[in-house]
PDB file of C-alpha atoms and ligand atoms in Angstrom:
ATOM      1  CA  MET A 140      10.027-118.794  23.641  1.00 42.00           C
ATOM      2  CA  GLN A 141       7.101-119.847  20.988  1.00 44.00           C
ATOM      3  CA  ARG A 142       5.285-116.283  21.586  1.00 45.00           C
ATOM      4  CA  ARG A 143       8.798-114.538  20.969  1.00 44.00           C
ATOM      5  CA  SER A 144       9.819-115.841  17.536  1.00 42.00           C
ATOM      6  CA  PHE A 145       6.426-115.651  16.159  1.00 39.00           C
ATOM      7  CA  ILE A 146       6.922-111.483  17.094  1.00 40.00           C
ATOM      8  CA  LYS A 147       9.800-111.819  15.504  1.00 41.00           C
ATOM      9  CA  LYS A 148       8.845-113.148  12.349  1.00 40.00           C
ATOM     10  CA  THR A 149       6.039-110.563  12.394  1.00 40.00           C
ATOM     11  CA  THR A 150       8.134-107.726  12.584  1.00 43.00           C
ATOM     12  CA  ALA A 151      10.470-109.095   9.584  1.00 43.00           C
ATOM     13  CA  SER A 152       7.618-109.489   7.432  1.00 42.00           C
ATOM     14  CA  GLY A 153       6.970-106.148   8.554  1.00 43.00           C
ATOM     15  CA  ILE A 154       9.931-105.238   7.177  1.00 43.00           C
ATOM     16  CA  ALA A 155       9.998-107.245   3.792  1.00 44.00           C
ATOM     17  CA  LEU A 156       6.583-105.450   3.094  1.00 43.00           C
ATOM     18  CA  ALA A 157       7.765-102.132   4.019  1.00 45.00           C
ATOM     19  CA  LEU A 158      10.522-102.338   1.401  1.00 45.00           C
ATOM     20  CA  VAL A 159       8.363-103.607  -1.401  1.00 44.00           C
ATOM     21  CA  PRO A 160       7.273 -99.813  -2.795  1.00 45.00           C
ATOM     22  CA  SER A 161      10.747 -98.399  -2.857  1.00 45.00           C
ATOM     23  CA  ILE A 162      11.979-101.560  -4.824  1.00 43.00           C
ATOM     24  CA  THR A 163       8.800-101.084  -7.476  1.00 44.00           C
ATOM     25  CA  LEU A 164       9.975 -97.482  -7.535  1.00 46.00           C
ATOM     26  CA  ALA A 165      13.633 -98.282  -8.510  1.00 45.00           C
ATOM     27  CA  GLN A 166      12.039-100.411 -11.434  1.00 44.00           C
ATOM     28  CA  ASP A 167      10.394 -98.007 -12.626  1.00 45.00           C
ATOM     29  CA  ILE A 168      13.293 -94.956 -12.123  1.00 47.00           C
ATOM     30  CA  ASP A 169      15.241 -98.001 -14.543  1.00 44.00           C
ATOM     31  CA  VAL A 170      13.235 -97.473 -17.541  1.00 49.00           C
ATOM     32  CA  GLU A 171      12.910 -93.768 -16.867  1.00 80.00           C
ATOM     33  CA  TYR A 172      16.852 -93.000 -16.591  1.00 93.00           C
ATOM     34  CA  SER A 173      19.553 -94.483 -19.321  1.00 93.00           C
ATOM     35  CA  ILE A 174      22.723 -95.017 -18.566  1.00 95.00           C
ATOM     36  CA  LEU A 175      24.154 -92.551 -21.100  1.00 96.00           C
ATOM     37  CA  GLU A 176      21.497 -89.785 -19.546  1.00 96.00           C
ATOM     38  CA  LEU A 177      23.092 -90.527 -16.166  1.00 97.00           C
ATOM     39  CA  MET A 178      26.510 -89.797 -17.364  1.00 97.00           C
ATOM     40  CA  GLY A 179      25.293 -86.475 -19.368  1.00 98.00           C
ATOM     41  CA  LYS A 180      25.824 -87.923 -22.344  1.00 97.00           C
ATOM     42  CA  SER A 181      22.442 -87.504 -23.757  1.00 95.00           C
ATOM     43  CA  ASP A 182      20.378 -84.664 -24.289  1.00 91.00           C
ATOM     44  CA  VAL A 183      18.405 -83.583 -21.952  1.00 92.00           C
ATOM     45  CA  LYS A 184      15.914 -81.006 -22.044  1.00 95.00           C
ATOM     46  CA  LEU A 185      16.688 -77.916 -19.877  1.00 97.00           C
ATOM     47  CA  TYR A 186      14.758 -75.108 -18.828  1.00 98.00           C
ATOM     48  CA  GLY A 187      15.198 -71.444 -17.914  1.00 97.00           C
ATOM     49  CA  LYS A 188      17.692 -68.696 -18.980  1.00 95.00           C
ATOM     50  CA  GLY A 189      21.091 -68.982 -17.019  1.00 94.00           C
ATOM     51  CA  ILE A 190      19.033 -71.981 -14.993  1.00 97.00           C
ATOM     52  CA  ASN A 191      19.321 -75.096 -17.459  1.00 97.00           C
ATOM     53  CA  LEU A 192      17.440 -77.267 -15.396  1.00 98.00           C
ATOM     54  CA  ARG A 193      15.412 -80.012 -15.248  1.00 97.00           C
ATOM     55  CA  LYS A 194      11.530 -78.492 -15.630  1.00 97.00           C
ATOM     56  CA  GLU A 195      10.436 -79.748 -11.935  1.00 97.00           C
ATOM     57  CA  ALA A 196      13.998 -78.571 -10.601  1.00 98.00           C
ATOM     58  CA  HIS A 197      13.321 -75.252 -12.822  1.00 98.00           C
ATOM     59  CA  ASP A 198      10.127 -74.502 -11.580  1.00 98.00           C
ATOM     60  CA  ALA A 199      11.367 -75.215  -7.617  1.00 98.00           C
ATOM     61  CA  PHE A 200      14.504 -72.937  -8.049  1.00 98.00           C
ATOM     62  CA  ILE A 201      12.243 -69.976  -9.124  1.00 98.00           C
ATOM     63  CA  GLU A 202      10.622 -70.715  -6.070  1.00 98.00           C
ATOM     64  CA  MET A 203      13.166 -70.653  -3.953  1.00 98.00           C
ATOM     65  CA  LYS A 204      14.498 -67.164  -5.646  1.00 98.00           C
ATOM     66  CA  ARG A 205      11.432 -65.379  -5.090  1.00 98.00           C
ATOM     67  CA  ALA A 206      11.659 -66.256  -1.628  1.00 98.00           C
ATOM     68  CA  ALA A 207      15.310 -65.372  -1.222  1.00 98.00           C
ATOM     69  CA  TYR A 208      14.893 -62.187  -2.394  1.00 98.00           C
ATOM     70  CA  THR A 209      12.396 -61.270   0.266  1.00 97.00           C
ATOM     71  CA  GLY A 210      15.288 -62.432   2.410  1.00 96.00           C
ATOM     72  CA  GLY A 211      17.758 -60.147   0.600  1.00 98.00           C
ATOM     73  CA  ILE A 212      19.483 -62.788  -1.534  1.00 98.00           C
ATOM     74  CA  ASP A 213      19.584 -62.750  -5.257  1.00 98.00           C
ATOM     75  CA  LEU A 214      20.119 -66.323  -6.120  1.00 98.00           C
ATOM     76  CA  LYS A 215      22.612 -66.768  -9.011  1.00 98.00           C
ATOM     77  CA  ILE A 216      23.604 -69.981 -10.179  1.00 98.00           C
ATOM     78  CA  VAL A 217      27.257 -70.370 -11.299  1.00 97.00           C
ATOM     79  CA  SER A 218      26.895 -73.829 -12.834  1.00 97.00           C
ATOM     80  CA  SER A 219      24.044 -76.606 -13.126  1.00 98.00           C
ATOM     81  CA  TYR A 220      24.229 -78.761 -16.460  1.00 98.00           C
ATOM     82  CA  ARG A 221      26.934 -80.295 -17.286  1.00 97.00           C
ATOM     83  CA  SER A 222      27.252 -82.479 -20.319  1.00 98.00           C
ATOM     84  CA  PHE A 223      29.891 -85.415 -20.228  1.00 98.00           C
ATOM     85  CA  ASP A 224      32.243 -83.599 -22.919  1.00 97.00           C
ATOM     86  CA  ARG A 225      32.401 -81.007 -20.655  1.00 97.00           C
ATOM     87  CA  GLN A 226      33.316 -82.706 -17.433  1.00 97.00           C
ATOM     88  CA  GLN A 227      35.848 -84.240 -19.763  1.00 98.00           C
ATOM     89  CA  VAL A 228      37.630 -80.978 -20.757  1.00 98.00           C
ATOM     90  CA  ILE A 229      37.797 -80.227 -17.211  1.00 97.00           C
ATOM     91  CA  PHE A 230      39.120 -83.295 -16.025  1.00 97.00           C
ATOM     92  CA  GLU A 231      41.838 -83.761 -18.683  1.00 98.00           C
ATOM     93  CA  ASN A 232      43.158 -79.667 -18.508  1.00 98.00           C
ATOM     94  CA  LYS A 233      43.682 -80.490 -15.127  1.00 97.00           C
ATOM     95  CA  PHE A 234      45.509 -83.810 -15.812  1.00 98.00           C
ATOM     96  CA  ILE A 235      47.973 -82.101 -18.077  1.00 98.00           C
ATOM     97  CA  LYS A 236      48.357 -79.048 -15.628  1.00 98.00           C
ATOM     98  CA  TYR A 237      49.284 -81.269 -12.759  1.00 98.00           C
ATOM     99  CA  THR A 238      51.218 -84.394 -14.674  1.00 98.00           C
ATOM    100  CA  ASP A 239      53.110 -81.206 -16.379  1.00 98.00           C
ATOM    101  CA  ALA A 240      53.932 -79.625 -13.204  1.00 98.00           C
ATOM    102  CA  GLY A 241      55.948 -83.558 -12.114  1.00 98.00           C
ATOM    103  CA  MET A 242      53.059 -84.887 -10.236  1.00 98.00           C
ATOM    104  CA  ALA A 243      52.727 -88.729 -10.967  1.00 97.00           C
ATOM    105  CA  PRO A 244      49.489 -90.007 -12.473  1.00 96.00           C
ATOM    106  CA  LEU A 245      47.566 -91.362  -9.697  1.00 94.00           C
ATOM    107  CA  ASP A 246      48.576 -88.443  -7.205  1.00 96.00           C
ATOM    108  CA  ALA A 247      47.484 -86.124 -10.287  1.00 97.00           C
ATOM    109  CA  ILE A 248      43.965 -87.718  -9.986  1.00 96.00           C
ATOM    110  CA  SER A 249      44.054 -87.630  -6.707  1.00 94.00           C
ATOM    111  CA  LYS A 250      44.226 -83.842  -6.633  1.00 95.00           C
ATOM    112  CA  ILE A 251      41.604 -83.322  -9.311  1.00 96.00           C
ATOM    113  CA  ILE A 252      38.388 -85.521  -7.055  1.00 94.00           C
ATOM    114  CA  GLU A 253      38.962 -83.156  -4.248  1.00 89.00           C
ATOM    115  CA  TYR A 254      36.992 -80.832  -5.940  1.00 86.00           C
ATOM    116  CA  SER A 255      36.281 -82.481  -9.573  1.00 93.00           C
ATOM    117  CA  THR A 256      34.660 -85.780 -10.899  1.00 96.00           C
ATOM    118  CA  ILE A 257      35.629 -88.145 -12.922  1.00 97.00           C
ATOM    119  CA  PRO A 258      33.773 -87.278 -16.171  1.00 97.00           C
ATOM    120  CA  GLY A 259      30.628 -89.684 -16.354  1.00 98.00           C
ATOM    121  CA  THR A 260      29.816 -89.347 -12.361  1.00 97.00           C
ATOM    122  CA  SER A 261      29.004 -85.517 -11.738  1.00 97.00           C
ATOM    123  CA  ARG A 262      26.066 -84.674 -10.467  1.00 98.00           C
ATOM    124  CA  HIS A 263      25.654 -82.075 -12.849  1.00 98.00           C
ATOM    125  CA  HIS A 264      25.135 -83.946 -15.600  1.00 98.00           C
ATOM    126  CA  TRP A 265      21.531 -84.604 -13.935  1.00 98.00           C
ATOM    127  CA  GLY A 266      20.128 -81.144 -14.773  1.00 98.00           C
ATOM    128  CA  THR A 267      19.390 -81.020 -10.717  1.00 98.00           C
ATOM    129  CA  ASP A 268      22.311 -79.784  -9.165  1.00 98.00           C
ATOM    130  CA  ILE A 269      23.362 -76.469  -8.916  1.00 98.00           C
ATOM    131  CA  ASP A 270      26.469 -74.222  -7.895  1.00 98.00           C
ATOM    132  CA  VAL A 271      24.825 -71.417  -6.670  1.00 98.00           C
ATOM    133  CA  ILE A 272      25.744 -68.081  -4.765  1.00 98.00           C
ATOM    134  CA  ASP A 273      23.726 -64.816  -4.028  1.00 98.00           C
ATOM    135  CA  GLY A 274      24.465 -62.073  -6.790  1.00 98.00           C
ATOM    136  CA  TYR A 275      23.976 -59.049  -4.871  1.00 98.00           C
ATOM    137  CA  GLN A 276      27.114 -59.853  -3.176  1.00 97.00           C
ATOM    138  CA  LYS A 277      30.412 -58.104  -5.105  1.00 93.00           C
ATOM    139  CA  VAL A 278      33.500 -60.626  -4.879  1.00 94.00           C
ATOM    140  CA  SER A 279      36.742 -60.388  -6.280  1.00 93.00           C
ATOM    141  CA  GLY A 280      38.454 -63.607  -7.205  1.00 95.00           C
ATOM    142  CA  ASP A 281      36.968 -67.192  -7.235  1.00 96.00           C
ATOM    143  CA  VAL A 282      33.133 -67.067  -5.450  1.00 97.00           C
ATOM    144  CA  LEU A 283      33.560 -70.973  -5.083  1.00 96.00           C
ATOM    145  CA  VAL A 284      35.914 -70.679  -2.300  1.00 96.00           C
ATOM    146  CA  PRO A 285      34.194 -72.668   0.982  1.00 96.00           C
ATOM    147  CA  SER A 286      35.690 -69.771   3.619  1.00 96.00           C
ATOM    148  CA  LYS A 287      33.667 -67.111   1.525  1.00 98.00           C
ATOM    149  CA  TYR A 288      30.567 -68.827   2.583  1.00 98.00           C
ATOM    150  CA  GLY A 289      31.839 -68.520   6.620  1.00 97.00           C
ATOM    151  CA  GLU A 290      30.595 -66.187   9.365  1.00 96.00           C
ATOM    152  CA  GLY A 291      31.561 -62.321   8.573  1.00 96.00           C
ATOM    153  CA  GLN A 292      32.194 -63.367   5.078  1.00 97.00           C
ATOM    154  CA  PRO A 293      30.431 -62.249   1.628  1.00 97.00           C
ATOM    155  CA  PHE A 294      28.191 -65.046   1.340  1.00 98.00           C
ATOM    156  CA  ALA A 295      27.302 -65.929   5.281  1.00 98.00           C
ATOM    157  CA  ASP A 296      23.987 -64.532   4.938  1.00 98.00           C
ATOM    158  CA  PHE A 297      23.633 -66.226   1.541  1.00 98.00           C
ATOM    159  CA  LYS A 298      24.834 -69.542   3.587  1.00 98.00           C
ATOM    160  CA  LYS A 299      22.434 -68.912   6.417  1.00 98.00           C
ATOM    161  CA  TRP A 300      19.159 -68.432   4.590  1.00 98.00           C
ATOM    162  CA  MET A 301      19.930 -71.741   2.633  1.00 98.00           C
ATOM    163  CA  ASP A 302      20.364 -73.476   6.052  1.00 98.00           C
ATOM    164  CA  GLU A 303      16.504 -72.511   6.958  1.00 98.00           C
ATOM    165  CA  ASN A 304      15.353 -72.488   3.862  1.00 98.00           C
ATOM    166  CA  SER A 305      16.495 -74.762   0.646  1.00 98.00           C
ATOM    167  CA  GLU A 306      15.115 -78.156   2.242  1.00 98.00           C
ATOM    168  CA  LYS A 307      11.393 -76.547   2.048  1.00 98.00           C
ATOM    169  CA  PHE A 308      12.071 -76.354  -1.639  1.00 98.00           C
ATOM    170  CA  GLY A 309      13.329 -79.771  -2.069  1.00 98.00           C
ATOM    171  CA  PHE A 310      17.071 -78.116  -2.479  1.00 98.00           C
ATOM    172  CA  TYR A 311      19.668 -79.979  -0.456  1.00 98.00           C
ATOM    173  CA  LEU A 312      23.749 -79.185   0.660  1.00 98.00           C
ATOM    174  CA  VAL A 313      25.246 -82.806  -1.462  1.00 98.00           C
ATOM    175  CA  TYR A 314      28.956 -82.036   0.155  1.00 97.00           C
ATOM    176  CA  THR A 315      28.472 -81.316   3.751  1.00 98.00           C
ATOM    177  CA  ASP A 316      31.208 -79.674   6.521  1.00 97.00           C
ATOM    178  CA  ASP A 317      31.272 -83.265   8.057  1.00 96.00           C
ATOM    179  CA  LYS A 318      34.380 -83.917   9.382  1.00 94.00           C
ATOM    180  CA  LYS A 319      34.127 -87.885   8.840  1.00 95.00           C
ATOM    181  CA  ARG A 320      32.723 -86.976   5.020  1.00 96.00           C
ATOM    182  CA  ARG A 321      35.258 -88.278   2.849  1.00 94.00           C
ATOM    183  CA  GLY A 322      35.103 -87.960  -0.838  1.00 92.00           C
ATOM    184  CA  PHE A 323      34.874 -84.333  -1.696  1.00 93.00           C
ATOM    185  CA  LYS A 324      35.353 -81.703   0.260  1.00 93.00           C
ATOM    186  CA  TYR A 325      32.953 -79.204   2.119  1.00 96.00           C
ATOM    187  CA  GLU A 326      31.277 -77.397  -0.984  1.00 97.00           C
ATOM    188  CA  PRO A 327      28.585 -74.601   0.675  1.00 98.00           C
ATOM    189  CA  TRP A 328      27.327 -73.644  -2.870  1.00 98.00           C
ATOM    190  CA  HIS A 329      26.625 -77.178  -4.500  1.00 98.00           C
ATOM    191  CA  TYR A 330      22.744 -77.819  -3.994  1.00 98.00           C
ATOM    192  CA  SER A 331      20.901 -81.088  -5.531  1.00 98.00           C
ATOM    193  CA  TYR A 332      17.157 -81.233  -6.191  1.00 98.00           C
ATOM    194  CA  ALA A 333      16.193 -84.124  -4.408  1.00 98.00           C
ATOM    195  CA  PRO A 334      12.747 -85.507  -5.606  1.00 97.00           C
ATOM    196  CA  ILE A 335      14.718 -85.949  -8.968  1.00 97.00           C
ATOM    197  CA  SER A 336      18.527 -86.446  -7.744  1.00 97.00           C
ATOM    198  CA  ILE A 337      17.308 -89.368  -5.488  1.00 97.00           C
ATOM    199  CA  PRO A 338      15.817 -91.790  -7.783  1.00 96.00           C
ATOM    200  CA  MET A 339      18.985 -90.613 -10.340  1.00 97.00           C
ATOM    201  CA  LEU A 340      21.260 -91.792  -7.654  1.00 97.00           C
ATOM    202  CA  GLU A 341      19.748 -94.738  -6.520  1.00 96.00           C
ATOM    203  CA  THR A 342      19.664 -95.867 -10.534  1.00 96.00           C
ATOM    204  CA  PHE A 343      23.228 -95.135 -11.398  1.00 96.00           C
ATOM    205  CA  ARG A 344      24.422 -96.693  -8.362  1.00 94.00           C
ATOM    206  CA  SER A 345      22.272-100.337  -9.700  1.00 94.00           C
ATOM    207  CA  LYS A 346      24.557 -99.771 -12.819  1.00 93.00           C
ATOM    208  CA  ASN A 347      27.959-101.791 -13.039  1.00 93.00           C
ATOM    209  CA  LEU A 348      30.132 -98.770 -13.206  1.00 92.00           C
ATOM    210  CA  LEU A 349      33.195-100.915 -12.973  1.00 91.00           C
ATOM    211  CA  GLN A 350      32.565-102.428 -16.318  1.00 92.00           C
ATOM    212  CA  ILE A 351      31.744 -99.097 -17.841  1.00 92.00           C
ATOM    213  CA  TYR A 352      34.734 -97.670 -16.986  1.00 92.00           C
ATOM    214  CA  LYS A 353      36.649-100.239 -19.134  1.00 89.00           C
ATOM    215  CA  ASP A 354      35.665 -98.865 -22.094  1.00 91.00           C
ATOM    216  CA  GLU A 355      35.829 -95.096 -21.247  1.00 94.00           C
ATOM    217  CA  ASP A 356      38.593 -93.681 -22.468  1.00 94.00           C
ATOM    218  CA  PHE A 357      39.742 -90.093 -22.206  1.00 96.00           C
ATOM    219  CA  LEU A 358      43.386 -88.733 -20.661  1.00 96.00           C
ATOM    220  CA  GLY A 359      43.914 -90.557 -17.761  1.00 96.00           C
ATOM    221  CA  SER A 360      41.106 -93.062 -17.490  1.00 95.00           C
ATOM    222  CA  GLU A 361      43.689 -95.785 -18.561  1.00 94.00           C
ATOM    223  CA  HIS A 362      45.121 -95.456 -14.723  1.00 94.00           C
ATOM    224  CA  PHE A 363      41.614 -96.124 -12.876  1.00 94.00           C
ATOM    225  CA  THR A 364      42.229 -99.495 -11.660  1.00 92.00           C
ATOM    226  CA  SER A 365      38.763-101.369 -10.208  1.00 92.00           C
ATOM    227  CA  GLY A 366      40.273-100.767  -6.808  1.00 94.00           C
ATOM    228  CA  PHE A 367      40.316 -97.035  -7.019  1.00 94.00           C
ATOM    229  CA  LEU A 368      36.935 -97.620  -8.928  1.00 95.00           C
ATOM    230  CA  ARG A 369      35.542 -98.541  -5.972  1.00 95.00           C
ATOM    231  CA  THR A 370      36.862 -96.047  -3.517  1.00 96.00           C
ATOM    232  CA  TYR A 371      35.491 -93.248  -5.373  1.00 96.00           C
ATOM    233  CA  ILE A 372      32.494 -94.639  -5.897  1.00 96.00           C
ATOM    234  CA  THR A 373      31.874 -95.280  -1.908  1.00 96.00           C
ATOM    235  CA  ASP A 374      33.529 -91.921  -1.016  1.00 96.00           C
ATOM    236  CA  ASN A 375      33.135 -89.419  -3.822  1.00 96.00           C
ATOM    237  CA  VAL A 376      29.642 -90.663  -5.037  1.00 97.00           C
ATOM    238  CA  LEU A 377      28.063 -92.200  -2.110  1.00 97.00           C
ATOM    239  CA  ASP A 378      29.889 -90.774   0.585  1.00 97.00           C
ATOM    240  CA  ILE A 379      27.457 -87.352   0.640  1.00 98.00           C
ATOM    241  CA  ASN A 380      24.557 -85.461   2.252  1.00 98.00           C
ATOM    242  CA  SER A 381      22.351 -88.974   3.803  1.00 97.00           C
ATOM    243  CA  LYS A 382      19.123 -86.870   3.258  1.00 98.00           C
ATOM    244  CA  LEU A 383      20.376 -87.239  -0.358  1.00 98.00           C
ATOM    245  CA  LEU A 384      20.372 -91.385  -0.499  1.00 97.00           C
TER     246      LEU A 384
HETATM  247 ZN1   ZN B 253      28.973 -78.356  -8.356  1.00 86.31          ZN
END
């Protein structure tokens, strides 16, 4: 008995020690990323024409793009950095469209957050995330449609190449095709540069978002109850590819 409890204690302190580096890291990051920056409300230095990513993410993307060419794929960014103001326009336009069509405000918000985020919570605010397609494919209509990435579809080869290679360059799919996942639907085009976005998410989730959203004022925001926000954070912000947590 004596020995067993000793082993248990040793294991427990081993775990505690193993946690120390990440705690230190979180404190450093907290200084580096402000809440304004995380919510797309401050100017971020972005790199690359038509790329618009933070330096490290930009450089990794260029390397991935070069490699993809050899596989016959032209990685083309459809969307990358987006400010709070831009996200607010997207959100409010959809809110007006759905409520004008007769939807109740909460139903309209539920519909919006199938694919679009609440302003201030978009990963596109971070300068680490991209919506990317294969520029070689001539596709009519909207390119950000999951069915176009399936077997025999225009972006099937793109998807296969990304599945096999993107993680080598630090880019991970965020909204995976996992039936058990809640929150945003499957987005085979949305990738995140993990070396920066993981610490950014860690900082973001440490903030008191319920308090922050009490002071936000945009069309529809008056309908955000704390219960709604809590579920949104759990499902839409945090129920993502576990490799990005
Ligand atoms: Zn996206």
